[in-house]
Amino acid sequence: MTATTTTQPSWFQRFLLPGLIFKGVVIGGGYATGRELAEFFLGSGPFGGLMGILLAMLVWSAVCAVTFLFSYRFSLYNYRDFFKGLLGPGWVVFEIAYLALLVLILAVVAAAAGTIGAEVFGLPQIVGTLFLVFAIAATASFGNAGVEHVFKYASSFIYLTYAVFLVLALSTFGDRIAPSLAFDVPTTGWVMGGLTYASYNVVGAIAVLSFVTNFTRPRDAVIAGVVAGPLAMIPAIVFFLCMVAFYPEIANVALPSDFLLRRMEAPWLQIVFQLMIFCALLETGVGIITSLNERIAGVAETRGKRFTPLARLGVSAAVLIVCGFVAARVGLIDLIASGYGAFGYIMLAVFVVPLLTLGVAKIVRSRATPA
């Protein structure tokens, strides 16, 4: 029999994994298809949109750093305990908003999968949606260990695909990007666009809470949070710069990713890119469902019960099927246009502002007391 040894978390688990999980939650509902970037940033013009994206990245880094540090400092590893520590009795307000946002994001993810299946492969929309639902539920049932493996390999594939996408875009229509950025159009609204986009997406930091146990000191939490912003936003910047080459017509396209790929005339990349988007949607769904499962597992633990893999699978499947029906009824463009903006303001009020005020104050007060 081999003795069991306790190993210290690796640098990957401490510094990169939190950012990759955050990126994974953000990417599917935030910019995998490009529709979200068009909705929040192209209205301010190419240059204004780019400034809004950079602002959102800075907000993500700041909020992730404080979120991870608050979670580590007070040993709060699921969103229920986290918001009880941050908001006190007001945590219920966040949970209501979070569950509604969860349904919206998963519906967008499901709708995107259905749209990709229909427009690229000619399948009925429900086929792509159900395939993604099954993949998310199966992966989430394995808990944190399964999630870590998915994010490690899927993220490598996603970054590599965006790198190839950028190279081919520059060689095909790169000469259109600089003139588009120089268009003399109003940049009005880029600040609000950046803050709103950052606010509804920054809830992805909640999905990282169960992995905060990998940190060994407060500095780990801060570094991982600061790194999370660029890790999540660099692919979006690449994507947006490619999109502005066809401004303003691309602003009204349902799948800007497919629009650009058709102009590259590289059918092989179109298949690879759509597979990458599926991986991104899978990451988003797995991250969100895992945060919900960890919240339920925390309650079960306090009652002396075990939240089994089969129970995880059942909860995941039930939630995802409901979201799949919402996606089928509403559609991708309407979901993004009508839902995300409102939730951006809600999350700004119940998460971002309290965290950067009350949360920072509680961290500062606790420094005199050992963690």
Coordinates of N, CA, C and O in Angstrom, one line a residue, residues 151-322:
F151 N -11.0 22.7 -18.5 CA -10.5 24.1 -18.7 C -9.0 24.1 -19.2 O -8.7 25.0 -20.0
K152 N -8.2 23.2 -18.7 CA -6.8 23.2 -19.1 C -6.7 22.9 -20.6 O -6.0 23.7 -21.3
Y153 N -7.3 21.9 -21.1 CA -7.1 21.5 -22.5 C -8.0 22.3 -23.5 O -7.5 22.7 -24.6
A154 N -9.2 22.7 -23.0 CA -10.1 23.5 -23.9 C -9.5 24.9 -24.1 O -9.5 25.5 -25.2
S155 N -8.9 25.4 -23.0 CA -8.3 26.8 -23.1 C -7.2 26.8 -24.1 O -7.0 27.8 -24.8
S156 N -6.3 25.8 -24.0 CA -5.2 25.7 -25.0 C -5.7 25.7 -26.4 O -5.2 26.5 -27.3
F157 N -6.7 25.0 -26.7 CA -7.3 24.9 -28.0 C -7.9 26.2 -28.4 O -7.8 26.7 -29.6
I158 N -8.6 26.9 -27.5 CA -9.2 28.2 -27.8 C -8.2 29.2 -28.1 O -8.3 30.0 -29.1
Y159 N -7.2 29.4 -27.3 CA -6.1 30.4 -27.6 C -5.4 30.1 -28.9 O -5.1 31.1 -29.6
L160 N -5.1 28.9 -29.2 CA -4.5 28.5 -30.4 C -5.3 28.9 -31.6 O -4.9 29.4 -32.6
T161 N -6.6 28.6 -31.5 CA -7.5 28.9 -32.6 C -7.7 30.4 -32.9 O -7.7 30.8 -34.0
Y162 N -7.7 31.2 -31.8 CA -7.8 32.6 -32.0 C -6.5 33.2 -32.6 O -6.5 34.1 -33.4
A163 N -5.4 32.6 -32.3 CA -4.1 33.0 -32.8 C -4.1 32.7 -34.3 O -3.7 33.6 -35.1
V164 N -4.5 31.6 -34.8 CA -4.6 31.2 -36.2 C -5.6 32.1 -36.9 O -5.4 32.6 -38.0
F165 N -6.7 32.4 -36.2 CA -7.8 33.2 -36.7 C -7.3 34.6 -37.0 O -7.5 35.2 -38.1
L166 N -6.5 35.2 -36.1 CA -5.9 36.5 -36.3 C -4.9 36.5 -37.4 O -5.0 37.5 -38.2
V167 N -4.1 35.5 -37.5 CA -3.1 35.5 -38.6 C -3.8 35.5 -40.0 O -3.4 36.3 -40.9
L168 N -4.8 34.6 -40.1 CA -5.5 34.6 -41.4 C -6.3 35.8 -41.7 O -6.4 36.3 -42.8
A169 N -6.9 36.4 -40.6 CA -7.6 37.6 -40.8 C -6.7 38.8 -41.3 O -7.1 39.5 -42.2
L170 N -5.6 38.9 -40.7 CA -4.6 40.0 -41.1 C -4.2 39.8 -42.5 O -4.0 40.7 -43.2
S171 N -3.9 38.5 -42.9 CA -3.5 38.3 -44.2 C -4.6 38.4 -45.3 O -4.3 38.7 -46.5
T172 N -5.8 38.3 -44.9 CA -6.9 38.3 -45.8 C -7.5 39.7 -45.9 O -7.7 40.3 -47.0
F173 N -7.9 40.3 -44.8 CA -8.5 41.7 -44.8 C -7.9 42.6 -43.7 O -8.5 43.6 -43.3
G174 N -6.7 42.3 -43.3 CA -6.0 43.2 -42.3 C -5.9 44.6 -42.7 O -5.8 45.5 -41.8
D175 N -5.8 44.9 -44.0 CA -5.6 46.3 -44.5 C -6.8 47.1 -44.2 O -6.8 48.4 -44.3
R176 N -7.9 46.5 -43.9 CA -9.2 47.3 -43.6 C -9.3 47.7 -42.2 O -10.2 48.5 -41.8
I177 N -8.5 47.1 -41.3 CA -8.7 47.3 -39.8 C -8.3 48.7 -39.4 O -9.1 49.5 -38.8
A178 N -7.1 49.2 -39.8 CA -6.6 50.5 -39.4 C -7.5 51.6 -39.9 O -7.9 52.5 -39.1
P179 N -7.9 51.6 -41.2 CA -8.9 52.6 -41.7 C -10.2 52.7 -40.9 O -10.7 53.7 -40.6
S180 N -10.7 51.5 -40.5 CA -11.9 51.4 -39.8 C -11.8 52.0 -38.4 O -12.7 52.7 -37.9
L181 N -10.6 51.8 -37.7 CA -10.4 52.4 -36.4 C -10.3 53.9 -36.5 O -10.6 54.6 -35.5
A182 N -9.9 54.4 -37.7 CA -9.8 55.8 -37.8 C -11.1 56.5 -38.3 O -11.1 57.7 -38.5
F183 N -12.2 55.8 -38.4 CA -13.5 56.4 -38.9 C -13.8 57.5 -37.9 O -13.7 57.3 -36.7
D184 N -14.3 58.6 -38.5 CA -14.7 59.7 -37.6 C -16.2 59.5 -37.2 O -17.1 60.1 -37.8
V185 N -16.4 58.7 -36.3 CA -17.8 58.4 -35.8 C -17.8 58.7 -34.3 O -16.7 58.6 -33.6
P186 N -18.9 59.1 -33.7 CA -19.0 59.4 -32.3 C -18.6 58.2 -31.4 O -19.0 57.0 -31.7
T187 N -17.9 58.4 -30.4 CA -17.5 57.3 -29.4 C -18.4 57.3 -28.2 O -18.1 56.7 -27.2
T188 N -19.4 58.1 -28.2 CA -20.3 58.3 -27.1 C -20.8 56.9 -26.6 O -21.2 56.0 -27.4
G189 N -20.7 56.7 -25.3 CA -21.3 55.5 -24.7 C -20.3 54.4 -24.4 O -20.6 53.4 -23.8
W190 N -19.0 54.7 -24.7 CA -18.0 53.6 -24.5 C -17.8 53.3 -23.1 O -17.6 52.1 -22.7
V191 N -17.9 54.3 -22.2 CA -17.7 54.0 -20.8 C -18.8 53.2 -20.2 O -18.6 52.2 -19.5
M192 N -20.0 53.6 -20.5 CA -21.2 52.8 -20.0 C -21.2 51.4 -20.6 O -21.6 50.4 -20.0
G193 N -20.9 51.3 -21.9 CA -20.8 50.0 -22.6 C -19.8 49.1 -21.9 O -20.1 47.9 -21.6
G194 N -18.6 49.6 -21.6 CA -17.6 48.9 -21.0 C -18.0 48.4 -19.6 O -17.8 47.3 -19.2
L195 N -18.6 49.3 -18.8 CA -19.0 49.0 -17.4 C -20.1 48.0 -17.4 O -20.1 47.1 -16.6
T196 N -21.1 48.2 -18.3 CA -22.3 47.3 -18.3 C -21.8 45.9 -18.7 O -22.2 44.9 -18.1
Y197 N -21.0 45.8 -19.8 CA -20.5 44.5 -20.3 C -19.7 43.8 -19.2 O -19.8 42.6 -18.9
A198 N -18.8 44.6 -18.5 CA -17.9 44.1 -17.5 C -18.8 43.6 -16.3 O -18.5 42.5 -15.7
S199 N -19.9 44.3 -16.0 CA -20.6 44.0 -14.8 C -21.4 42.7 -14.9 O -21.5 41.9 -14.0
Y200 N -22.1 42.4 -16.1 CA -22.8 41.2 -16.2 C -21.9 40.0 -16.4 O -22.2 38.9 -16.0
N201 N -20.7 40.2 -16.9 CA -19.8 39.1 -17.1 C -18.9 38.8 -15.9 O -18.5 37.7 -15.7
V202 N -18.7 39.8 -15.1 CA -17.8 39.6 -13.9 C -18.3 38.6 -12.9 O -17.6 38.1 -12.1
V203 N -19.6 38.3 -13.1 CA -20.2 37.3 -12.2 C -19.5 36.0 -12.4 O -19.6 35.1 -11.6
G204 N -18.7 35.8 -13.5 CA -17.9 34.6 -13.7 C -16.9 34.4 -12.6 O -16.5 33.2 -12.4
A205 N -16.6 35.4 -11.9 CA -15.6 35.3 -10.8 C -16.2 34.3 -9.7 O -15.4 33.7 -9.0
I206 N -17.5 34.3 -9.6 CA -18.2 33.4 -8.6 C -17.9 32.0 -8.9 O -17.8 31.2 -8.0
A207 N -17.7 31.6 -10.2 CA -17.5 30.2 -10.6 C -16.1 29.8 -10.1 O -15.8 28.6 -10.0
V208 N -15.2 30.7 -9.7 CA -13.9 30.3 -9.3 C -13.8 30.0 -7.8 O -12.8 29.5 -7.3
L209 N -14.8 30.4 -7.0 CA -14.7 30.3 -5.6 C -14.3 29.0 -5.0 O -13.5 28.9 -4.1
S210 N -14.8 27.9 -5.7 CA -14.4 26.6 -5.1 C -13.0 26.2 -5.4 O -12.4 25.2 -4.8
F211 N -12.3 27.0 -6.2 CA -10.9 26.7 -6.5 C -9.9 27.6 -5.7 O -8.7 27.6 -5.9
V212 N -10.5 28.5 -4.9 CA -9.7 29.4 -4.1 C -8.9 28.7 -3.1 O -7.8 29.2 -2.6
T213 N -9.3 27.5 -2.8 CA -8.5 26.6 -1.8 C -7.1 26.3 -2.3 O -6.3 25.9 -1.6
N214 N -6.9 26.5 -3.6 CA -5.5 26.3 -4.2 C -4.5 27.4 -3.8 O -3.3 27.2 -3.9
F215 N -5.0 28.6 -3.3 CA -4.1 29.6 -3.0 C -3.4 29.3 -1.7 O -4.0 28.7 -0.8
T216 N -2.1 29.7 -1.6 CA -1.4 29.4 -0.4 C -1.1 30.7 0.5 O -0.7 30.6 1.6
R217 N -1.4 31.9 -0.1 CA -1.2 33.1 0.6 C -2.0 34.2 -0.1 O -2.5 34.0 -1.2
P218 N -2.3 35.3 0.6 CA -3.1 36.4 0.0 C -2.6 36.9 -1.4 O -3.3 37.2 -2.3
R219 N -1.3 36.9 -1.5 CA -0.7 37.4 -2.7 C -1.1 36.6 -3.9 O -1.3 37.1 -5.0
D220 N -1.2 35.2 -3.7 CA -1.7 34.4 -4.8 C -3.1 34.8 -5.3 O -3.3 34.9 -6.5
A221 N -3.9 35.2 -4.4 CA -5.3 35.6 -4.8 C -5.3 36.9 -5.6 O -6.0 37.0 -6.6
V222 N -4.4 37.8 -5.2 CA -4.3 39.1 -5.9 C -3.7 38.9 -7.3 O -4.3 39.4 -8.3
I223 N -2.6 38.2 -7.4 CA -2.0 37.9 -8.7 C -2.9 37.2 -9.7 O -3.1 37.6 -10.8
A224 N -3.6 36.1 -9.2 CA -4.5 35.4 -10.0 C -5.7 36.3 -10.5 O -6.1 36.2 -11.7
G225 N -6.1 37.2 -9.6 CA -7.2 38.1 -10.0 C -6.8 39.1 -11.1 O -7.5 39.3 -12.1
V226 N -5.6 39.7 -10.9 CA -5.1 40.6 -11.9 C -4.9 40.0 -13.2 O -5.2 40.5 -14.3
V227 N -4.3 38.7 -13.2 CA -4.1 38.0 -14.5 C -5.4 37.6 -15.2 O -5.4 37.5 -16.4
A228 N -6.4 37.4 -14.4 CA -7.7 36.9 -15.0 C -8.3 37.9 -16.0 O -8.8 37.4 -17.0
G229 N -8.1 39.2 -15.8 CA -8.6 40.1 -16.8 C -8.1 40.0 -18.2 O -8.8 39.7 -19.1
P230 N -6.7 40.0 -18.3 CA -6.1 39.8 -19.6 C -6.4 38.4 -20.2 O -6.6 38.3 -21.4
L231 N -6.3 37.4 -19.4 CA -6.6 36.0 -19.8 C -7.9 35.9 -20.5 O -8.1 35.2 -21.5
A232 N -8.9 36.6 -19.9 CA -10.3 36.5 -20.4 C -10.5 37.4 -21.6 O -11.3 37.1 -22.5
M233 N -9.8 38.6 -21.7 CA -10.1 39.6 -22.7 C -9.3 39.6 -23.9 O -9.7 40.1 -25.0
I234 N -8.1 39.0 -23.9 CA -7.2 39.0 -25.0 C -7.9 38.4 -26.3 O -7.8 39.0 -27.4
P235 N -8.5 37.3 -26.2 CA -9.2 36.8 -27.4 C -10.3 37.7 -27.9 O -10.5 37.8 -29.1
A236 N -11.0 38.4 -26.9 CA -12.1 39.3 -27.3 C -11.5 40.5 -28.1 O -12.1 41.0 -29.1
I237 N -10.3 41.0 -27.7 CA -9.7 42.1 -28.4 C -9.3 41.7 -29.8 O -9.5 42.4 -30.8
V238 N -8.7 40.5 -29.9 CA -8.4 39.9 -31.2 C -9.6 39.9 -32.1 O -9.6 40.3 -33.3
F239 N -10.7 39.3 -31.6 CA -11.9 39.1 -32.3 C -12.5 40.5 -32.7 O -12.9 40.7 -33.9
F240 N -12.5 41.4 -31.8 CA -13.1 42.7 -32.1 C -12.3 43.5 -33.2 O -12.9 44.1 -34.1
L241 N -11.0 43.4 -33.2 CA -10.2 44.1 -34.2 C -10.5 43.5 -35.6 O -10.5 44.2 -36.6
C242 N -10.7 42.2 -35.6 CA -11.1 41.5 -36.9 C -12.5 42.0 -37.3 O -12.7 42.2 -38.5
M243 N -13.4 42.1 -36.4 CA -14.8 42.6 -36.7 C -14.8 44.0 -37.3 O -15.6 44.2 -38.2
V244 N -14.0 44.9 -36.8 CA -14.1 46.3 -37.2 C -13.7 46.5 -38.7 O -14.0 47.5 -39.3
A245 N -13.0 45.4 -39.2 CA -12.7 45.5 -40.7 C -13.9 45.6 -41.5 O -13.9 46.2 -42.6
F246 N -15.1 45.2 -41.0 CA -16.3 45.2 -41.8 C -17.4 46.1 -41.1 O -18.6 45.9 -41.3
Y247 N -16.9 47.0 -40.3 CA -17.8 48.0 -39.7 C -18.4 48.9 -40.8 O -17.6 49.4 -41.7
P248 N -19.7 49.3 -40.8 CA -20.7 49.0 -39.8 C -21.6 47.8 -40.1 O -22.4 47.5 -39.3
E249 N -21.4 47.2 -41.3 CA -22.4 46.1 -41.7 C -22.4 45.0 -40.7 O -23.5 44.3 -40.5
I250 N -21.3 44.7 -40.1 CA -21.2 43.5 -39.2 C -22.0 43.7 -37.9 O -22.3 42.7 -37.2
A251 N -22.4 44.9 -37.6 CA -23.1 45.2 -36.4 C -24.4 44.5 -36.3 O -24.9 44.2 -35.2
N252 N -25.0 44.2 -37.4 CA -26.4 43.6 -37.4 C -26.4 42.1 -37.8 O -27.4 41.5 -38.0
V253 N -25.2 41.5 -37.8 CA -25.1 40.1 -38.2 C -25.3 39.2 -36.9 O -24.7 39.5 -35.9
A254 N -26.1 38.1 -37.1 CA -26.3 37.2 -35.9 C -25.1 36.5 -35.5 O -24.8 36.4 -34.3
L255 N -24.3 36.0 -36.4 CA -23.0 35.3 -36.1 C -21.8 36.0 -36.7 O -21.4 35.6 -37.8
P256 N -21.3 37.0 -36.1 CA -20.1 37.7 -36.7 C -19.0 36.8 -37.0 O -18.2 36.9 -38.0
S257 N -18.8 35.7 -36.2 CA -17.7 34.8 -36.4 C -17.9 34.1 -37.7 O -16.9 34.0 -38.5
D258 N -19.1 33.6 -38.0 CA -19.3 33.0 -39.3 C -19.1 33.9 -40.5 O -18.6 33.6 -41.6
F259 N -19.6 35.2 -40.3 CA -19.4 36.2 -41.3 C -18.0 36.4 -41.7 O -17.6 36.5 -42.9
L260 N -17.1 36.5 -40.7 CA -15.6 36.7 -40.9 C -15.0 35.5 -41.6 O -14.2 35.6 -42.5
L261 N -15.4 34.3 -41.1 CA -14.8 33.1 -41.6 C -15.1 32.9 -43.1 O -14.2 32.4 -43.8
R262 N -16.3 33.2 -43.5 CA -16.6 33.1 -44.9 C -15.8 34.0 -45.8 O -15.5 33.6 -46.9
R263 N -15.3 35.1 -45.3 CA -14.5 36.0 -46.1 C -13.0 35.6 -46.1 O -12.3 36.1 -46.8
M264 N -12.7 34.7 -45.2 CA -11.3 34.2 -45.2 C -11.1 33.1 -46.2 O -10.0 32.7 -46.6
E265 N -12.2 32.5 -46.7 CA -12.2 31.4 -47.7 C -11.3 30.3 -47.2 O -10.5 29.8 -48.0
A266 N -11.5 29.9 -46.0 CA -10.7 28.8 -45.4 C -11.7 27.8 -44.8 O -11.9 27.9 -43.6
P267 N -12.3 26.9 -45.5 CA -13.3 26.0 -45.0 C -12.9 25.2 -43.8 O -13.6 25.0 -42.8
W268 N -11.6 24.8 -43.8 CA -11.1 24.0 -42.7 C -11.1 24.8 -41.4 O -11.4 24.3 -40.3
L269 N -10.8 26.1 -41.5 CA -10.8 27.0 -40.3 C -12.2 27.2 -39.8 O -12.4 27.3 -38.6
Q270 N -13.1 27.2 -40.7 CA -14.5 27.4 -40.3 C -15.0 26.3 -39.4 O -15.6 26.5 -38.4
I271 N -14.6 25.1 -39.8 CA -15.0 23.9 -39.0 C -14.2 24.0 -37.6 O -14.9 23.7 -36.6
V272 N -12.9 24.3 -37.6 CA -12.1 24.3 -36.4 C -12.7 25.4 -35.5 O -12.8 25.2 -34.3
F273 N -13.0 26.6 -36.1 CA -13.5 27.7 -35.3 C -14.8 27.4 -34.6 O -15.1 27.7 -33.4
Q274 N -15.7 26.8 -35.4 CA -17.0 26.4 -34.8 C -16.9 25.4 -33.7 O -17.6 25.4 -32.7
L275 N -15.9 24.5 -33.8 CA -15.6 23.5 -32.8 C -15.0 24.2 -31.5 O -15.4 23.9 -30.4
M276 N -14.2 25.3 -31.8 CA -13.7 26.1 -30.7 C -14.8 26.8 -30.0 O -14.8 26.9 -28.7
I277 N -15.8 27.4 -30.7 CA -16.9 28.0 -30.1 C -17.7 27.0 -29.2 O -18.1 27.4 -28.1
F278 N -17.8 25.8 -29.7 CA -18.5 24.8 -28.9 C -17.8 24.6 -27.6 O -18.4 24.5 -26.6
C279 N -16.5 24.5 -27.7 CA -15.7 24.3 -26.5 C -15.8 25.5 -25.5 O -15.9 25.3 -24.3
A280 N -15.9 26.7 -26.1 CA -16.1 27.9 -25.3 C -17.5 27.9 -24.6 O -17.6 28.2 -23.4
L281 N -18.5 27.5 -25.4 CA -19.8 27.4 -24.8 C -19.9 26.3 -23.7 O -20.5 26.5 -22.7
L282 N -19.1 25.2 -23.9 CA -19.1 24.2 -22.9 C -18.4 24.7 -21.7 O -18.9 24.4 -20.6
E283 N -17.3 25.4 -21.8 CA -16.6 26.0 -20.6 C -17.6 26.9 -19.8 O -17.6 26.8 -18.6
T284 N -18.3 27.7 -20.6 CA -19.2 28.7 -19.9 C -20.3 27.9 -19.1 O -20.5 28.2 -17.9
G285 N -20.9 27.0 -19.8 CA -22.0 26.2 -19.1 C -21.4 25.4 -17.9 O -22.1 25.4 -16.9
V286 N -20.3 24.8 -18.1 CA -19.7 24.0 -17.0 C -19.4 24.9 -15.8 O -19.6 24.5 -14.7
G287 N -18.8 26.0 -16.1 CA -18.4 26.9 -15.0 C -19.6 27.4 -14.2 O -19.6 27.4 -13.0
I288 N -20.7 27.8 -14.9 CA -21.9 28.3 -14.2 C -22.6 27.2 -13.5 O -23.0 27.3 -12.3
I289 N -22.7 26.0 -14.1 CA -23.4 24.9 -13.4 C -22.6 24.4 -12.2 O -23.2 24.1 -11.2
T290 N -21.3 24.4 -12.3 CA -20.4 24.0 -11.2 C -20.6 25.0 -10.0 O -20.7 24.5 -8.9
S291 N -20.7 26.3 -10.3 CA -20.9 27.2 -9.1 C -22.3 26.9 -8.5 O -22.4 27.0 -7.2
L292 N -23.3 26.6 -9.2 CA -24.6 26.2 -8.7 C -24.5 24.9 -7.9 O -25.0 24.8 -6.7
N293 N -23.8 23.9 -8.4 CA -23.6 22.6 -7.7 C -22.9 22.8 -6.4 O -23.2 22.2 -5.4
E294 N -21.8 23.7 -6.4 CA -21.1 23.9 -5.2 C -21.9 24.6 -4.1 O -21.7 24.3 -2.9
R295 N -22.8 25.4 -4.6 CA -23.7 26.1 -3.6 C -24.6 25.1 -2.9 O -24.8 25.0 -1.7
I296 N -25.1 24.1 -3.8 CA -26.0 23.1 -3.2 C -25.2 22.1 -2.4 O -25.7 21.7 -1.3
A297 N -24.0 21.8 -2.8 CA -23.1 20.9 -2.0 C -22.8 21.5 -0.7 O -22.7 20.7 0.3
G298 N -22.6 22.8 -0.6 CA -22.3 23.4 0.7 C -23.5 23.3 1.7 O -23.3 23.0 2.9
V299 N -24.7 23.5 1.2 CA -25.9 23.3 2.0 C -26.0 21.8 2.5 O -26.3 21.5 3.6
A300 N -25.8 20.9 1.5 CA -25.9 19.5 1.8 C -24.9 19.1 2.9 O -25.2 18.3 3.8
E301 N -23.7 19.7 2.8 CA -22.6 19.4 3.8 C -23.0 19.8 5.2 O -22.8 19.1 6.2
T302 N -23.6 21.0 5.3 CA -24.0 21.5 6.6 C -25.1 20.6 7.2 O -25.3 20.6 8.5
R303 N -25.8 19.9 6.4 CA -26.9 19.0 6.9 C -26.4 17.5 7.0 O -27.2 16.6 7.2
G304 N -25.1 17.3 6.9 CA -24.5 16.0 7.0 C -24.8 15.1 5.9 O -24.8 13.8 6.0
K305 N -25.1 15.6 4.7 CA -25.4 14.8 3.5 C -24.4 15.0 2.5 O -23.6 15.9 2.5
R306 N -24.3 14.0 1.5 CA -23.3 14.1 0.4 C -24.0 14.4 -0.9 O -25.0 13.7 -1.2
F307 N -23.5 15.3 -1.6 CA -24.0 15.7 -2.9 C -23.3 14.8 -4.0 O -22.2 15.1 -4.4
T308 N -23.9 13.7 -4.4 CA -23.2 12.7 -5.2 C -23.1 13.2 -6.6 O -23.8 14.1 -7.1
P309 N -22.2 12.5 -7.4 CA -22.1 12.8 -8.9 C -23.5 12.6 -9.6 O -23.8 13.4 -10.5
L310 N -24.2 11.6 -9.2 CA -25.5 11.4 -9.8 C -26.5 12.6 -9.5 O -27.2 13.0 -10.4
A311 N -26.4 13.1 -8.3 CA -27.2 14.3 -8.0 C -26.8 15.5 -8.7 O -27.6 16.3 -9.2
R312 N -25.5 15.7 -8.9 CA -24.9 16.8 -9.7 C -25.5 16.7 -11.1 O -25.9 17.7 -11.7
L313 N -25.4 15.5 -11.7 CA -25.9 15.3 -13.0 C -27.4 15.6 -13.2 O -27.8 16.3 -14.1
G314 N -28.2 15.2 -12.2 CA -29.6 15.5 -12.2 C -29.9 17.0 -12.2 O -30.7 17.5 -12.9
V315 N -29.3 17.7 -11.2 CA -29.5 19.1 -11.1 C -29.0 19.8 -12.4 O -29.7 20.7 -12.9
S316 N -27.9 19.5 -12.9 CA -27.3 20.1 -14.1 C -28.3 19.9 -15.3 O -28.6 20.8 -16.0
A317 N -28.8 18.6 -15.5 CA -29.6 18.3 -16.6 C -31.0 19.1 -16.5 O -31.4 19.7 -17.5
A318 N -31.5 19.2 -15.3 CA -32.8 19.9 -15.1 C -32.7 21.3 -15.5 O -33.5 21.9 -16.2
V319 N -31.7 22.0 -14.9 CA -31.5 23.4 -15.2 C -31.2 23.7 -16.7 O -31.8 24.6 -17.3
L320 N -30.4 22.9 -17.3 CA -30.0 23.1 -18.7 C -31.2 22.8 -19.6 O -31.3 23.6 -20.6
I321 N -32.0 21.9 -19.3 CA -33.2 21.6 -20.2 C -34.1 22.8 -20.2 O -34.6 23.3 -21.2
V322 N -34.4 23.4 -19.0 CA -35.2 24.6 -18.9 C -34.6 25.7 -19.7 O -35.3 26.4 -20.4

